[in-house]
Amino acid sequence: MKEFAYQRATAVHDALSAVAADTGARYLGGGTNLVDLMKNGVEEPTRLVDVRRLPLDGVRDAPDGGLVIGATTTNSDAAAHPEVRRRFPALSQAVLAGASGQLRNMATVGGNLLQRTRCGYFTDLSRPCNKRVPGSGCAAITGAHHNHAVLGHSEHCAATHPSDMAVALAAFDAVVRYQTLDGAGEIPLSRFYPPVGDRPDRETALPPGALITAVVLPGAAVSPRSRYRKVRERASYAFATVSVAAALDIHDGIVTHARIALGGVASHPWRAEAAEAGLRGTRPTAERLRICAEEALSDAKPLRDNAYKVTLARNLIQAVLSELTGTEMDR
Ligand code: SF4
C-alpha cells in the first residue's frame, strides 16, 4: 500500500480545508470499501481525513414529517432506528440485506452512497477499465459480465452500483445534503449518480471536495407500505444480482402513489417511472402488476450473458408488489 497521511477532523470546516489543501486527499468514513481499494492499489490517496468524529451522526425528525439521517450514522444505527423501521421499513430492510453486522457497525450512511462498483475488472489492475483509467477500454463488455447492467449502460461501462441502501433511498425520493467551503447544497438522489455515457469515471454529482453531511427522507414520501427484496448469488451476504425497493399508498383499493426502484441492474439505483405511472390510479390486479413489471424493464438492453436479469427483475417486481398489495399472482 502506498504511504499516506492520516488526520482526524473534529469540525466540518477543518475536514473541508484539509481536503481542499491536498488534491490527493480523501474523506475516510467506515473505510469498508476505501481501505480495500487502497490495499489492492485501485485507490492511492495521499491523505485520509477521518470524518467519523464529526458531529454528523444520528437520526432526527425533519420539519415536513420526514427524517434527516446524519452522514456518519452507522448503517447499523440507521437500520435499527425505530422511526426508520416504522416509517421507511424498506430502508431498514435494504441496509440489513447489505452486509454483515460487523460491516454495518463500521460503514456509514454517507460512505454507503459513495461505494464503488464491484466489477471484477475494476479491481484488476492488469485489465482495461474506463472507470479506473479513463480511455483504457472496458474489459467487461466482451468479458465476464453476467452480473453487469441491463439498463442505462453504455459501450464504455456496464458496471452496477453495489449499494442496497441507495436503492431504498431512491424509492423514497431522498435528498443528499453536502457541504463545501463555499456553502451547503442538496442533490436529489435521482440526480446524484450521473448517467454513464462516455465518462464512467464520473460517479457522483458532488462538487469537488464536497463532504456529504446528511441524507434527507422527505415526509411526502412516507408510506406505510414499503418493501425491499434482494436476489443474490449465495445465501450469505453478497451484492445484489437484482433488488427491488417499492413503496405504495393504497386507498379504497386504488394505488394513489407508487415508487419502485431497482438495484443490481444499472450504474445507479434505477427508478421504474413508467411502471409507477402504470400503477397509479389503478386497482392492483395480477394482470396490472404483470404489465407494470414489463414496463419497468421495457428499456432493458441485456449484454451477451445477462438477459436472465431481465426476467429475474420482472419476477421480483411482481413478487414485491404482490406482497405489498395482497394481490395473488397467477401461476
Ligand atoms: Fe471498468 Fe465499467 Fe468496464 Fe467494469 S464495466 S471494466 S468498471 S469500465
mmCIF file of C-alpha atoms and ligand atoms in Angstrom:
data_model
loop_
_atom_site.group_PDB
_atom_site.id
_atom_site.type_symbol
_atom_site.label_atom_id
_atom_site.label_comp_id
_atom_site.label_asym_id
_atom_site.label_seq_id
_atom_site.Cartn_x
_atom_site.Cartn_y
_atom_site.Cartn_z
ATOM 1 C CA MET A 1 0.000 0.000 0.000
ATOM 2 C CA LYS A 2 1.239 3.468 -0.839
ATOM 3 C CA GLU A 3 2.190 5.628 2.134
ATOM 4 C CA PHE A 4 -0.423 8.219 3.147
ATOM 5 C CA ALA A 5 -1.003 10.803 5.844
ATOM 6 C CA TYR A 6 -3.861 10.388 8.317
ATOM 7 C CA GLN A 7 -5.667 13.077 10.236
ATOM 8 C CA ARG A 8 -8.797 13.075 12.309
ATOM 9 C CA ALA A 9 -11.148 16.010 11.809
ATOM 10 C CA THR A 10 -13.313 17.274 14.663
ATOM 11 C CA ALA A 11 -15.022 20.125 12.777
ATOM 12 C CA VAL A 12 -16.587 20.091 9.326
ATOM 13 C CA HIS A 13 -14.643 23.171 8.238
ATOM 14 C CA ASP A 14 -11.361 21.531 9.231
ATOM 15 C CA ALA A 15 -12.208 18.442 7.160
ATOM 16 C CA LEU A 16 -13.143 20.543 4.147
ATOM 17 C CA SER A 17 -9.969 22.643 4.452
ATOM 18 C CA ALA A 18 -7.763 19.569 4.750
ATOM 19 C CA VAL A 19 -9.188 18.014 1.592
ATOM 20 C CA ALA A 20 -9.067 21.325 -0.297
ATOM 21 C CA ALA A 21 -5.374 21.701 0.568
ATOM 22 C CA ASP A 22 -4.339 18.291 -0.772
ATOM 23 C CA THR A 23 -5.631 17.175 -4.174
ATOM 24 C CA GLY A 24 -4.882 13.557 -3.291
ATOM 25 C CA ALA A 25 -6.848 13.626 -0.027
ATOM 26 C CA ARG A 26 -9.956 11.546 0.605
ATOM 27 C CA TYR A 27 -12.527 11.519 3.366
ATOM 28 C CA LEU A 28 -12.498 8.376 5.477
ATOM 29 C CA GLY A 29 -15.766 7.118 6.953
ATOM 30 C CA GLY A 30 -16.000 3.481 7.985
ATOM 31 C CA GLY A 31 -13.380 2.601 5.377
ATOM 32 C CA THR A 32 -15.116 -0.655 4.479
ATOM 33 C CA ASN A 33 -14.705 -0.022 0.758
ATOM 34 C CA LEU A 34 -11.958 2.595 0.519
ATOM 35 C CA VAL A 35 -9.396 0.681 2.569
ATOM 36 C CA ASP A 36 -9.950 -2.472 0.483
ATOM 37 C CA LEU A 37 -9.344 -0.447 -2.663
ATOM 38 C CA MET A 38 -6.189 1.041 -1.141
ATOM 39 C CA LYS A 39 -4.874 -2.428 -0.378
ATOM 40 C CA ASN A 40 -5.130 -3.533 -3.984
ATOM 41 C CA GLY A 41 -3.850 -0.255 -5.425
ATOM 42 C CA VAL A 42 -7.063 0.987 -7.065
ATOM 43 C CA GLU A 43 -7.143 3.953 -4.682
ATOM 44 C CA GLU A 44 -3.934 5.725 -3.713
ATOM 45 C CA PRO A 45 -4.871 8.719 -1.563
ATOM 46 C CA THR A 46 -2.048 10.876 -0.227
ATOM 47 C CA ARG A 47 -4.084 11.765 2.856
ATOM 48 C CA LEU A 48 -7.070 10.332 4.675
ATOM 49 C CA VAL A 49 -9.223 12.790 6.559
ATOM 50 C CA ASP A 50 -11.185 10.778 9.101
ATOM 51 C CA VAL A 51 -14.682 12.240 9.430
ATOM 52 C CA ARG A 52 -16.142 9.772 11.916
ATOM 53 C CA ARG A 53 -15.735 12.144 14.888
ATOM 54 C CA LEU A 54 -17.601 14.971 13.155
ATOM 55 C CA PRO A 55 -20.955 15.891 14.731
ATOM 56 C CA LEU A 56 -22.860 14.428 11.802
ATOM 57 C CA ASP A 57 -24.341 11.286 13.280
ATOM 58 C CA GLY A 58 -27.840 10.451 14.410
ATOM 59 C CA VAL A 59 -31.371 10.398 13.045
ATOM 60 C CA ARG A 60 -33.743 13.288 13.700
ATOM 61 C CA ASP A 61 -37.170 14.441 12.573
ATOM 62 C CA ALA A 62 -37.393 16.825 9.629
ATOM 63 C CA PRO A 63 -39.924 19.705 9.801
ATOM 64 C CA ASP A 64 -42.011 18.202 6.957
ATOM 65 C CA GLY A 65 -42.531 14.916 8.759
ATOM 66 C CA GLY A 66 -39.565 13.185 7.178
ATOM 67 C CA LEU A 67 -36.241 12.167 8.678
ATOM 68 C CA VAL A 68 -32.700 13.505 8.483
ATOM 69 C CA ILE A 69 -30.026 10.818 8.770
ATOM 70 C CA GLY A 70 -26.573 12.194 9.531
ATOM 71 C CA ALA A 71 -23.805 11.127 7.183
ATOM 72 C CA THR A 72 -21.659 9.474 9.840
ATOM 73 C CA THR A 73 -24.543 7.463 11.275
ATOM 74 C CA THR A 74 -23.518 3.841 11.013
ATOM 75 C CA ASN A 75 -25.546 1.556 8.816
ATOM 76 C CA SER A 76 -26.438 -0.463 11.928
ATOM 77 C CA ASP A 77 -27.824 2.570 13.736
ATOM 78 C CA ALA A 78 -29.768 3.731 10.669
ATOM 79 C CA ALA A 79 -31.342 0.304 10.146
ATOM 80 C CA ALA A 80 -32.242 -0.107 13.820
ATOM 81 C CA HIS A 81 -33.693 3.358 14.388
ATOM 82 C CA PRO A 82 -37.366 2.932 15.393
ATOM 83 C CA GLU A 83 -38.612 5.735 13.130
ATOM 84 C CA VAL A 84 -36.711 4.379 10.132
ATOM 85 C CA ARG A 85 -38.208 0.964 10.797
ATOM 86 C CA ARG A 86 -41.706 2.345 11.330
ATOM 87 C CA ARG A 87 -41.899 4.923 8.542
ATOM 88 C CA PHE A 88 -39.383 3.664 5.991
ATOM 89 C CA PRO A 89 -39.254 -0.104 6.503
ATOM 90 C CA ALA A 90 -37.767 -0.759 3.052
ATOM 91 C CA LEU A 91 -34.741 1.327 4.013
ATOM 92 C CA SER A 92 -34.122 -0.694 7.146
ATOM 93 C CA GLN A 93 -34.578 -3.931 5.185
ATOM 94 C CA ALA A 94 -32.157 -2.779 2.480
ATOM 95 C CA VAL A 95 -29.434 -1.923 4.978
ATOM 96 C CA LEU A 96 -29.857 -5.247 6.778
ATOM 97 C CA ALA A 97 -29.641 -7.070 3.431
ATOM 98 C CA GLY A 98 -26.469 -5.210 2.516
ATOM 99 C CA ALA A 99 -23.732 -6.574 4.702
ATOM 100 C CA SER A 100 -22.818 -8.487 7.852
ATOM 101 C CA GLY A 101 -23.281 -6.957 11.296
ATOM 102 C CA GLN A 102 -19.553 -6.250 11.573
ATOM 103 C CA LEU A 103 -19.541 -4.244 8.352
ATOM 104 C CA ARG A 104 -22.769 -2.432 9.208
ATOM 105 C CA ASN A 105 -21.248 -1.385 12.534
ATOM 106 C CA MET A 106 -18.371 0.314 10.701
ATOM 107 C CA ALA A 107 -19.929 1.559 7.457
ATOM 108 C CA THR A 108 -21.535 4.995 7.413
ATOM 109 C CA VAL A 109 -24.581 6.292 5.560
ATOM 110 C CA GLY A 110 -22.508 8.848 3.633
ATOM 111 C CA GLY A 111 -19.880 6.300 2.688
ATOM 112 C CA ASN A 112 -22.534 3.816 1.595
ATOM 113 C CA LEU A 113 -23.600 6.191 -1.184
ATOM 114 C CA LEU A 114 -20.000 6.537 -2.364
ATOM 115 C CA GLN A 115 -19.234 2.830 -2.647
ATOM 116 C CA ARG A 116 -17.510 1.927 -5.855
ATOM 117 C CA THR A 117 -18.525 -0.847 -8.207
ATOM 118 C CA ARG A 118 -17.583 -4.442 -7.523
ATOM 119 C CA CYS A 119 -16.951 -5.148 -11.231
ATOM 120 C CA GLY A 120 -14.043 -7.590 -11.119
ATOM 121 C CA TYR A 121 -12.127 -5.746 -13.807
ATOM 122 C CA PHE A 122 -12.288 -2.509 -11.836
ATOM 123 C CA THR A 123 -10.092 -4.042 -9.146
ATOM 124 C CA ASP A 124 -7.856 -5.999 -11.555
ATOM 125 C CA LEU A 125 -5.058 -3.585 -12.381
ATOM 126 C CA SER A 126 -3.911 -5.789 -15.269
ATOM 127 C CA ARG A 127 -7.142 -5.285 -17.241
ATOM 128 C CA PRO A 128 -8.543 -2.244 -19.064
ATOM 129 C CA CYS A 129 -11.264 -0.341 -17.230
ATOM 130 C CA ASN A 130 -12.646 3.062 -18.217
ATOM 131 C CA LYS A 131 -13.859 3.713 -14.720
ATOM 132 C CA ARG A 132 -10.412 3.190 -13.173
ATOM 133 C CA VAL A 133 -8.332 4.539 -16.072
ATOM 134 C CA PRO A 134 -10.456 6.731 -18.385
ATOM 135 C CA GLY A 135 -9.998 5.857 -22.037
ATOM 136 C CA SER A 136 -8.367 2.473 -21.385
ATOM 137 C CA GLY A 137 -11.379 0.415 -22.530
ATOM 138 C CA CYS A 138 -13.879 -1.871 -20.860
ATOM 139 C CA ALA A 139 -12.909 -5.495 -20.332
ATOM 140 C CA ALA A 140 -16.398 -6.423 -19.177
ATOM 141 C CA ILE A 141 -18.270 -5.661 -22.395
ATOM 142 C CA THR A 142 -16.739 -8.696 -24.124
ATOM 143 C CA GLY A 143 -15.598 -10.463 -20.954
ATOM 144 C CA ALA A 144 -17.337 -11.779 -17.852
ATOM 145 C CA HIS A 145 -20.434 -9.636 -17.459
ATOM 146 C CA HIS A 146 -23.184 -11.936 -16.266
ATOM 147 C CA ASN A 147 -23.686 -9.718 -13.218
ATOM 148 C CA HIS A 148 -23.496 -6.394 -15.034
ATOM 149 C CA ALA A 149 -26.063 -3.791 -16.057
ATOM 150 C CA VAL A 150 -29.053 -4.278 -18.335
ATOM 151 C CA LEU A 151 -30.313 -0.695 -18.086
ATOM 152 C CA GLY A 152 -28.632 2.658 -18.678
ATOM 153 C CA HIS A 153 -25.190 1.266 -19.510
ATOM 154 C CA SER A 154 -23.009 2.314 -22.407
ATOM 155 C CA GLU A 155 -20.285 0.786 -24.545
ATOM 156 C CA HIS A 156 -17.844 2.430 -22.127
ATOM 157 C CA CYS A 157 -19.049 0.779 -18.918
ATOM 158 C CA ALA A 158 -21.720 -1.665 -17.803
ATOM 159 C CA ALA A 159 -20.895 -1.820 -14.109
ATOM 160 C CA THR A 160 -23.647 -1.843 -11.498
ATOM 161 C CA HIS A 161 -23.855 0.189 -8.312
ATOM 162 C CA PRO A 162 -23.384 -2.006 -5.249
ATOM 163 C CA SER A 163 -25.417 -0.136 -2.618
ATOM 164 C CA ASP A 164 -28.653 -1.643 -1.308
ATOM 165 C CA MET A 165 -29.341 1.407 0.839
ATOM 166 C CA ALA A 166 -29.240 3.724 -2.165
ATOM 167 C CA VAL A 167 -31.963 1.702 -3.910
ATOM 168 C CA ALA A 168 -34.351 2.183 -0.991
ATOM 169 C CA LEU A 169 -33.387 5.851 -0.718
ATOM 170 C CA ALA A 170 -34.194 6.276 -4.416
ATOM 171 C CA ALA A 171 -37.650 4.840 -3.875
ATOM 172 C CA PHE A 172 -38.237 7.356 -1.072
ATOM 173 C CA ASP A 173 -37.091 10.364 -3.161
ATOM 174 C CA ALA A 174 -34.240 11.008 -0.725
ATOM 175 C CA VAL A 175 -32.064 14.106 -0.978
ATOM 176 C CA VAL A 176 -28.318 14.184 -0.298
ATOM 177 C CA ARG A 177 -27.046 17.170 1.702
ATOM 178 C CA TYR A 178 -23.436 18.227 1.375
ATOM 179 C CA GLN A 179 -21.085 20.965 2.461
ATOM 180 C CA THR A 180 -18.218 22.684 0.647
ATOM 181 C CA LEU A 181 -16.025 25.608 1.668
ATOM 182 C CA ASP A 182 -18.385 27.753 -0.436
ATOM 183 C CA GLY A 183 -21.518 26.666 1.397
ATOM 184 C CA ALA A 184 -24.105 23.921 1.708
ATOM 185 C CA GLY A 185 -26.036 22.226 -1.076
ATOM 186 C CA GLU A 186 -28.523 19.461 -1.819
ATOM 187 C CA ILE A 187 -28.831 16.947 -4.637
ATOM 188 C CA PRO A 188 -31.872 14.699 -5.081
ATOM 189 C CA LEU A 189 -30.768 11.094 -5.184
ATOM 190 C CA SER A 190 -32.343 10.862 -8.642
ATOM 191 C CA ARG A 191 -29.568 13.187 -9.882
ATOM 192 C CA PHE A 192 -26.808 12.138 -7.509
ATOM 193 C CA TYR A 193 -25.383 9.484 -9.872
ATOM 194 C CA PRO A 194 -24.846 10.866 -13.406
ATOM 195 C CA PRO A 195 -25.606 8.730 -16.472
ATOM 196 C CA VAL A 196 -22.631 6.575 -17.508
ATOM 197 C CA GLY A 197 -22.252 7.894 -21.059
ATOM 198 C CA ASP A 198 -18.592 8.130 -22.029
ATOM 199 C CA ARG A 199 -17.421 9.145 -18.532
ATOM 200 C CA PRO A 200 -17.909 6.184 -16.200
ATOM 201 C CA ASP A 201 -15.163 7.633 -14.000
ATOM 202 C CA ARG A 202 -17.558 10.470 -13.022
ATOM 203 C CA GLU A 203 -19.547 8.709 -10.375
ATOM 204 C CA THR A 204 -21.421 11.409 -8.477
ATOM 205 C CA ALA A 205 -22.699 14.932 -8.990
ATOM 206 C CA LEU A 206 -20.969 16.182 -5.828
ATOM 207 C CA PRO A 207 -18.814 19.292 -6.337
ATOM 208 C CA PRO A 208 -15.059 18.760 -5.861
ATOM 209 C CA GLY A 209 -14.111 18.442 -2.195
ATOM 210 C CA ALA A 210 -17.739 18.226 -1.029
ATOM 211 C CA LEU A 211 -18.488 16.328 2.156
ATOM 212 C CA ILE A 212 -21.836 14.558 2.465
ATOM 213 C CA THR A 213 -23.423 15.743 5.710
ATOM 214 C CA ALA A 214 -26.832 14.021 5.703
ATOM 215 C CA VAL A 215 -29.472 12.174 3.771
ATOM 216 C CA VAL A 216 -32.999 13.569 3.971
ATOM 217 C CA LEU A 217 -36.073 11.385 3.642
ATOM 218 C CA PRO A 218 -38.922 13.736 2.672
ATOM 219 C CA GLY A 219 -42.102 13.487 4.670
ATOM 220 C CA ALA A 220 -44.127 13.431 1.462
ATOM 221 C CA ALA A 221 -42.550 10.106 0.641
ATOM 222 C CA VAL A 222 -43.760 8.479 3.844
ATOM 223 C CA SER A 223 -45.561 5.291 3.010
ATOM 224 C CA PRO A 224 -46.597 2.685 5.498
ATOM 225 C CA ARG A 225 -46.314 0.049 2.807
ATOM 226 C CA SER A 226 -42.768 -0.407 1.610
ATOM 227 C CA ARG A 227 -40.589 -3.422 0.980
ATOM 228 C CA TYR A 228 -37.055 -4.229 -0.134
ATOM 229 C CA ARG A 229 -36.182 -7.607 -1.575
ATOM 230 C CA LYS A 230 -32.877 -8.751 -2.969
ATOM 231 C CA VAL A 231 -31.759 -11.727 -5.026
ATOM 232 C CA ARG A 232 -28.101 -12.648 -4.612
ATOM 233 C CA GLU A 233 -25.926 -15.483 -5.802
ATOM 234 C CA ARG A 234 -25.407 -17.132 -2.432
ATOM 235 C CA ALA A 235 -27.232 -17.432 0.871
ATOM 236 C CA SER A 236 -24.655 -15.380 2.786
ATOM 237 C CA TYR A 237 -24.036 -11.694 2.117
ATOM 238 C CA ALA A 238 -23.373 -10.761 -1.492
ATOM 239 C CA PHE A 239 -24.081 -7.815 -3.742
ATOM 240 C CA ALA A 240 -27.452 -7.779 -5.446
ATOM 241 C CA THR A 241 -27.999 -9.679 -8.650
ATOM 242 C CA VAL A 242 -31.310 -7.838 -8.735
ATOM 243 C CA SER A 243 -33.110 -5.971 -5.975
ATOM 244 C CA VAL A 244 -36.385 -4.085 -5.732
ATOM 245 C CA ALA A 245 -37.494 -1.340 -3.341
ATOM 246 C CA ALA A 246 -41.135 -0.354 -3.585
ATOM 247 C CA ALA A 247 -43.422 1.933 -1.614
ATOM 248 C CA LEU A 248 -47.158 2.173 -2.255
ATOM 249 C CA ASP A 249 -50.058 4.198 -0.947
ATOM 250 C CA ILE A 250 -53.395 2.453 -1.432
ATOM 251 C CA HIS A 251 -56.783 3.970 -0.671
ATOM 252 C CA ASP A 252 -60.089 2.183 -1.201
ATOM 253 C CA GLY A 253 -58.288 -0.464 -3.216
ATOM 254 C CA ILE A 254 -56.722 2.051 -5.609
ATOM 255 C CA VAL A 255 -52.986 2.752 -5.772
ATOM 256 C CA THR A 256 -52.598 6.504 -5.249
ATOM 257 C CA HIS A 257 -48.810 6.653 -5.127
ATOM 258 C CA ALA A 258 -46.221 4.175 -6.324
ATOM 259 C CA ARG A 259 -42.467 4.309 -6.093
ATOM 260 C CA ILE A 260 -40.343 1.488 -7.463
ATOM 261 C CA ALA A 261 -36.550 1.395 -7.640
ATOM 262 C CA LEU A 262 -34.320 -1.385 -8.911
ATOM 263 C CA GLY A 263 -30.814 -2.351 -7.831
ATOM 264 C CA GLY A 264 -28.201 -4.549 -9.472
ATOM 265 C CA VAL A 265 -29.346 -3.625 -12.969
ATOM 266 C CA ALA A 266 -27.711 -0.241 -13.684
ATOM 267 C CA SER A 267 -24.862 2.057 -12.697
ATOM 268 C CA HIS A 268 -27.179 3.688 -10.167
ATOM 269 C CA PRO A 269 -30.484 2.918 -8.437
ATOM 270 C CA TRP A 270 -32.988 2.735 -11.280
ATOM 271 C CA ARG A 271 -36.389 4.329 -10.777
ATOM 272 C CA ALA A 272 -39.016 2.443 -12.768
ATOM 273 C CA GLU A 273 -41.062 5.534 -13.575
ATOM 274 C CA ALA A 274 -43.115 4.040 -16.404
ATOM 275 C CA ALA A 275 -44.148 1.198 -14.143
ATOM 276 C CA GLU A 276 -45.043 3.626 -11.362
ATOM 277 C CA ALA A 277 -47.207 5.658 -13.737
ATOM 278 C CA GLY A 278 -48.880 2.486 -14.954
ATOM 279 C CA LEU A 279 -49.789 1.544 -11.412
ATOM 280 C CA ARG A 280 -51.059 4.900 -10.140
ATOM 281 C CA GLY A 281 -54.830 5.259 -10.147
ATOM 282 C CA THR A 282 -55.398 1.583 -10.808
ATOM 283 C CA ARG A 283 -56.641 -1.412 -8.898
ATOM 284 C CA PRO A 284 -53.606 -3.711 -8.464
ATOM 285 C CA THR A 285 -54.805 -6.846 -10.178
ATOM 286 C CA ALA A 286 -52.413 -9.635 -11.094
ATOM 287 C CA GLU A 287 -52.555 -8.528 -14.724
ATOM 288 C CA ARG A 288 -51.833 -4.909 -13.783
ATOM 289 C CA LEU A 289 -48.784 -5.960 -11.746
ATOM 290 C CA ARG A 290 -47.548 -8.115 -14.617
ATOM 291 C CA ILE A 291 -47.857 -5.179 -17.035
ATOM 292 C CA CYS A 292 -46.026 -2.931 -14.575
ATOM 293 C CA ALA A 293 -43.142 -5.362 -14.347
ATOM 294 C CA GLU A 294 -42.973 -5.484 -18.153
ATOM 295 C CA GLU A 295 -42.919 -1.688 -18.345
ATOM 296 C CA ALA A 296 -40.162 -1.446 -15.743
ATOM 297 C CA LEU A 297 -37.836 -3.429 -17.971
ATOM 298 C CA SER A 298 -39.046 -2.192 -21.355
ATOM 299 C CA ASP A 299 -35.794 -0.272 -21.975
ATOM 300 C CA ALA A 300 -33.528 -3.133 -20.963
ATOM 301 C CA LYS A 301 -30.618 -3.898 -23.267
ATOM 302 C CA PRO A 302 -29.001 -7.010 -21.874
ATOM 303 C CA LEU A 303 -25.442 -7.954 -22.741
ATOM 304 C CA ARG A 304 -24.468 -11.343 -24.161
ATOM 305 C CA ASP A 305 -24.676 -13.182 -20.822
ATOM 306 C CA ASN A 306 -27.076 -11.312 -18.563
ATOM 307 C CA ALA A 307 -30.510 -11.451 -20.205
ATOM 308 C CA TYR A 308 -31.584 -13.595 -17.244
ATOM 309 C CA LYS A 309 -31.579 -10.414 -15.148
ATOM 310 C CA VAL A 310 -34.475 -9.011 -17.147
ATOM 311 C CA THR A 311 -36.678 -11.984 -16.306
ATOM 312 C CA LEU A 312 -35.433 -12.009 -12.729
ATOM 313 C CA ALA A 313 -36.186 -8.316 -12.248
ATOM 314 C CA ARG A 314 -39.691 -8.683 -13.714
ATOM 315 C CA ASN A 315 -40.439 -11.584 -11.405
ATOM 316 C CA LEU A 316 -39.046 -9.792 -8.354
ATOM 317 C CA ILE A 317 -41.102 -6.669 -9.072
ATOM 318 C CA GLN A 318 -44.251 -8.758 -9.303
ATOM 319 C CA ALA A 319 -43.381 -10.569 -6.079
ATOM 320 C CA VAL A 320 -42.782 -7.345 -4.155
ATOM 321 C CA LEU A 321 -45.897 -5.613 -5.500
ATOM 322 C CA SER A 322 -47.955 -8.718 -4.860
ATOM 323 C CA GLU A 323 -46.763 -8.724 -1.247
ATOM 324 C CA LEU A 324 -47.473 -5.014 -0.768
ATOM 325 C CA THR A 325 -50.919 -5.106 -2.332
ATOM 326 C CA GLY A 326 -52.044 -8.542 -1.182
ATOM 327 C CA THR A 327 -52.665 -9.479 -4.797
ATOM 328 C CA GLU A 328 -52.331 -13.143 -5.602
ATOM 329 C CA MET A 329 -50.359 -13.677 -8.791
ATOM 330 C CA ASP A 330 -51.458 -16.185 -11.443
ATOM 331 C CA ARG A 331 -49.330 -19.307 -11.536
HETATM 332 FE FE1 SF4 B 1 -14.495 -0.916 -15.793
HETATM 333 FE FE2 SF4 B 1 -17.074 -0.403 -16.000
HETATM 334 FE FE3 SF4 B 1 -15.935 -1.928 -17.790
HETATM 335 FE FE4 SF4 B 1 -16.194 -2.833 -15.286
HETATM 336 S S1 SF4 B 1 -17.863 -2.383 -16.690
HETATM 337 S S2 SF4 B 1 -14.402 -2.996 -16.634
HETATM 338 S S3 SF4 B 1 -15.997 -0.920 -14.127
HETATM 339 S S4 SF4 B 1 -15.469 0.218 -17.422
#
